[in-house]
Short mmCIF file of C-alpha atoms in Angstrom, two decimals:
data_model
loop_
_atom_site.label_atom_id
_atom_site.label_comp_id
_atom_site.label_asym_id
_atom_site.label_seq_id
_atom_site.Cartn_x
_atom_site.Cartn_y
_atom_site.Cartn_z
CA UNK A 1 120.08 87.74 98.32
CA UNK A 2 119.32 88.74 101.86
CA UNK A 3 117.96 85.92 104.00
CA UNK A 4 114.72 86.46 105.90
CA UNK A 5 113.55 85.00 109.19
CA UNK A 6 109.90 84.74 110.13
CA UNK A 7 108.09 83.01 112.99
CA UNK A 8 106.59 79.74 111.75
CA UNK A 9 103.11 80.48 113.07
CA UNK A 10 100.98 83.17 114.67
CA UNK A 11 97.41 83.54 115.88
CA UNK A 12 95.24 86.63 115.88
CA UNK A 13 91.64 87.32 116.89
CA UNK A 14 89.21 88.38 114.21
CA UNK A 15 88.84 92.16 114.05
CA UNK A 16 92.19 92.81 115.68
CA UNK A 17 95.34 93.99 113.97
CA UNK A 18 97.68 91.21 112.87
CA UNK A 19 101.36 92.16 113.05
CA UNK A 20 103.71 89.83 111.21
CA UNK A 21 107.43 90.37 111.81
CA UNK A 22 110.29 89.66 109.45
CA UNK A 23 114.00 89.88 110.11
CA UNK A 24 116.31 90.68 107.21
CA UNK A 25 119.48 91.83 108.92
CA UNK A 26 121.70 91.29 105.85
CA UNK A 27 119.58 93.41 103.51
CA UNK A 28 121.55 95.67 101.19
CA UNK A 29 120.77 99.19 100.09
CA UNK A 30 119.08 98.37 96.79
CA UNK A 31 116.92 95.52 98.00
CA UNK A 32 113.17 95.78 98.39
CA UNK A 33 111.05 93.97 100.95
CA UNK A 34 108.09 92.14 99.42
CA UNK A 35 105.19 90.43 101.12
CA UNK A 36 103.08 87.73 99.53
CA UNK A 37 100.50 85.45 101.03
CA UNK A 38 99.13 82.07 100.06
CA UNK A 39 95.65 81.08 101.06
CA UNK A 40 95.21 77.33 101.23
CA UNK A 41 95.58 75.62 97.82
CA UNK A 42 95.64 78.92 95.93
CA UNK A 43 98.46 80.68 94.11
CA UNK A 44 100.45 83.25 96.09
CA UNK A 45 99.06 86.77 96.15
CA UNK A 46 101.14 89.95 96.16
CA UNK A 47 100.38 92.16 99.17
CA UNK A 48 102.82 95.05 99.37
CA UNK A 49 106.45 96.04 98.97
CA UNK A 50 108.76 98.75 100.29
CA UNK A 51 112.32 100.03 100.19
CA UNK A 52 112.85 102.51 103.03
CA UNK A 53 109.63 104.28 103.80
CA UNK A 54 106.54 102.83 105.38
CA UNK A 55 103.93 101.85 102.85
CA UNK A 56 100.16 101.38 102.95
CA UNK A 57 97.68 100.05 100.45
CA UNK A 58 94.16 98.72 100.56
CA UNK A 59 95.33 95.38 101.91
CA UNK A 60 97.99 96.17 104.50
CA UNK A 61 100.68 98.43 105.89
CA UNK A 62 104.40 97.76 105.83
CA UNK A 63 106.61 99.23 108.52
CA UNK A 64 110.36 99.09 107.85
CA UNK A 65 112.78 99.96 110.63
CA UNK A 66 115.16 102.84 110.09
CA UNK A 67 118.16 100.49 109.77
CA UNK A 68 116.09 98.32 107.39
CA UNK A 69 117.07 95.16 109.23
CA UNK A 70 113.49 94.20 110.01
CA UNK A 71 109.95 94.94 108.96
CA UNK A 72 106.39 94.31 110.07
CA UNK A 73 103.38 93.61 107.93
CA UNK A 74 100.18 94.91 109.51
CA UNK A 75 96.72 93.71 108.60
CA UNK A 76 94.68 96.37 110.41
CA UNK A 77 91.39 94.52 110.91
CA UNK A 78 92.02 90.83 110.36
CA UNK A 79 89.19 88.68 109.04
CA UNK A 80 88.87 84.92 108.79
CA UNK A 81 89.75 85.21 105.08
CA UNK A 82 93.19 86.50 106.06
CA UNK A 83 94.13 83.05 107.36
CA UNK A 84 97.08 82.13 105.12
CA UNK A 85 100.83 81.62 104.94
CA UNK A 86 102.59 84.97 104.69
CA UNK A 87 105.97 85.21 102.96
CA UNK A 88 108.50 87.98 103.47
CA UNK A 89 110.96 88.17 100.56
CA UNK A 90 113.90 90.48 99.97
CA UNK A 91 115.00 91.13 96.40
CA UNK A 92 117.06 93.67 94.56
CA UNK A 93 115.86 95.63 91.56
CA UNK A 94 118.60 94.46 89.26
CA UNK A 95 117.95 92.00 86.50
CA UNK A 96 116.62 88.77 87.88
CA UNK A 97 114.77 90.40 90.71
CA UNK A 98 111.62 88.60 89.66
CA UNK A 99 113.17 85.31 90.73
CA UNK A 100 111.42 85.22 94.05
CA UNK A 101 112.86 82.88 96.64
CA UNK A 102 110.14 81.70 99.00
CA UNK A 103 111.06 80.55 102.49
CA UNK A 104 108.77 78.78 104.93
CA UNK A 105 106.75 81.89 105.76
CA UNK A 106 104.46 82.49 108.74
CA UNK A 107 101.23 80.55 109.02
CA UNK A 108 98.73 83.12 110.31
CA UNK A 109 95.50 81.82 111.78
CA UNK A 110 92.67 84.25 112.42
CA UNK A 111 90.39 82.99 115.17
CA UNK A 112 86.72 83.95 115.50
CA UNK B 1 91.05 90.64 82.15
CA UNK B 2 91.55 87.00 83.15
CA UNK B 3 95.01 87.48 84.66
CA UNK B 4 97.08 84.29 84.76
CA UNK B 5 95.29 81.10 83.75
CA UNK B 6 96.53 77.53 84.05
CA UNK B 7 95.21 74.28 82.62
CA UNK B 8 94.50 71.62 83.63
CA UNK B 9 93.60 72.06 87.31
CA UNK B 10 94.28 68.42 88.09
CA UNK B 11 96.22 65.71 86.26
CA UNK B 12 97.23 62.14 86.98
CA UNK B 13 100.07 60.61 84.95
CA UNK B 14 101.78 57.26 84.91
CA UNK B 15 105.55 57.12 85.23
CA UNK B 16 107.15 57.72 81.85
CA UNK B 17 104.24 59.60 80.30
CA UNK B 18 104.68 63.08 78.92
CA UNK B 19 102.43 66.09 79.18
CA UNK B 20 102.34 69.88 78.91
CA UNK B 21 101.04 72.21 81.57
CA UNK B 22 99.58 75.32 80.01
CA UNK B 23 99.99 78.87 81.29
CA UNK B 24 98.65 82.05 79.71
CA UNK B 25 98.45 85.69 80.77
CA UNK B 26 96.62 88.63 79.22
CA UNK B 27 98.46 91.47 80.97
CA UNK B 28 101.24 91.83 78.38
CA UNK B 29 103.82 90.89 81.01
CA UNK B 30 107.34 90.29 79.77
CA UNK B 31 108.37 88.01 82.62
CA UNK B 32 106.82 84.58 83.20
CA UNK B 33 107.90 81.75 85.44
CA UNK B 34 107.03 78.30 86.73
CA UNK B 35 107.23 77.19 90.36
CA UNK B 36 106.55 73.91 92.06
CA UNK B 37 105.33 73.52 95.60
CA UNK B 38 105.66 70.33 97.59
CA UNK B 39 103.79 69.61 100.85
CA UNK B 40 105.03 71.76 103.73
CA UNK B 41 107.53 73.57 101.55
CA UNK B 42 107.80 76.95 99.95
CA UNK B 43 107.75 77.50 96.19
CA UNK B 44 110.79 76.58 94.14
CA UNK B 45 111.55 78.16 90.78
CA UNK B 46 111.74 75.72 87.83
CA UNK B 47 112.17 77.89 84.72
CA UNK B 48 111.58 81.48 83.78
CA UNK B 49 111.40 83.71 80.72
CA UNK B 50 112.07 87.41 80.30
CA UNK B 51 110.39 87.63 76.91
CA UNK B 52 109.40 85.71 73.80
CA UNK B 53 112.23 83.46 72.65
CA UNK B 54 114.19 83.80 75.91
CA UNK B 55 114.14 81.23 78.70
CA UNK B 56 116.44 80.27 81.54
CA UNK B 57 116.68 77.75 84.34
CA UNK B 58 115.63 78.26 87.92
CA UNK B 59 116.72 76.22 90.93
CA UNK B 60 115.02 72.90 90.05
CA UNK B 61 114.96 72.63 86.21
CA UNK B 62 115.76 68.94 85.74
CA UNK B 63 113.00 66.94 84.07
CA UNK B 64 111.23 70.01 82.69
CA UNK B 65 111.38 71.92 79.41
CA UNK B 66 109.93 75.28 78.50
CA UNK B 67 109.61 77.51 75.48
CA UNK B 68 108.21 81.00 74.96
CA UNK B 69 107.00 81.60 71.42
CA UNK B 70 104.55 84.37 72.35
CA UNK B 71 104.31 86.95 75.11
CA UNK B 72 101.07 85.41 76.36
CA UNK B 73 101.94 81.72 76.69
CA UNK B 74 104.57 79.83 78.66
CA UNK B 75 103.97 76.05 78.62
CA UNK B 76 105.86 73.64 80.88
CA UNK B 77 106.65 70.21 79.45
CA UNK B 78 107.35 67.03 81.35
CA UNK B 79 109.04 64.69 78.88
CA UNK B 80 109.05 61.55 81.02
CA UNK B 81 107.10 61.95 84.24
CA UNK B 82 108.52 60.59 87.48
CA UNK B 83 106.87 60.20 90.91
CA UNK B 84 109.25 62.87 92.22
CA UNK B 85 107.42 65.36 90.00
CA UNK B 86 104.21 64.93 91.95
CA UNK B 87 103.55 68.47 93.09
CA UNK B 88 101.45 71.58 92.67
CA UNK B 89 102.68 73.78 89.85
CA UNK B 90 102.18 77.53 89.74
CA UNK B 91 102.77 79.88 86.86
CA UNK B 92 103.46 83.58 87.50
CA UNK B 93 104.00 86.73 85.44
CA UNK B 94 105.12 90.30 85.97
CA UNK B 95 106.32 93.39 84.16
CA UNK B 96 110.05 93.73 83.52
CA UNK B 97 110.27 96.97 85.48
CA UNK B 98 110.30 97.52 89.26
CA UNK B 99 108.67 96.73 91.57
CA UNK B 100 108.19 93.39 89.81
CA UNK B 101 105.03 92.40 91.65
CA UNK B 102 104.13 88.94 90.41
CA UNK B 103 100.70 87.58 89.60
CA UNK B 104 100.19 83.87 90.13
CA UNK B 105 97.83 81.43 88.47
CA UNK B 106 95.54 79.07 90.42
CA UNK B 107 97.88 76.10 90.07
CA UNK B 108 97.90 72.62 88.55
CA UNK B 109 97.91 69.65 90.93
CA UNK B 110 99.90 66.84 89.30
CA UNK B 111 100.15 63.28 90.58
CA UNK B 112 102.57 60.81 88.98
CA UNK B 113 101.97 57.15 89.87
#
């Protein structure tokens, strides 16, 4: 599986866009990029995923570079409830893809 | 639709005791799994199942047993608890088709003394 690299922590002001980077330079052609987050003491929550194209849903946008070696999760109008650890995970779609491997993630703090 | 439920929320065991952590989902997901999370660390996969009657080991399976007799339930058994098993345990489920987005339960906080 492709390894991911994320900054250990980030801060963002409430109401601003939070941009969380992820490097996955060894990603292969059939591997998706997934983002999950974990709010303190809760179970992880799925946010979004993508393969090649940029994706948007009600929670966030995912921007994947053309070479697919990095991506950025964008929370367009961050609120205090978005304070959490954000995990970027790369997995293929072959059998066993559900076996998510969580790294250390990025601890995002939204400041009032 | 309750999603993924876990019981109990909290549990304290003495070394050597046994117990079962319960996990249930009502989304008809084929895939279910158990993770543990230790302070300051990411989640580590213990066991998983791709359907009733089928289970397999994750990266940290020692000391834990699982079985999957129904689609809905996936209990995790600790046969002889050890202090090293003090952790927060999360159960997750997903469909067996892409994109495999997983739904997690609220967790069980286990302390072994």
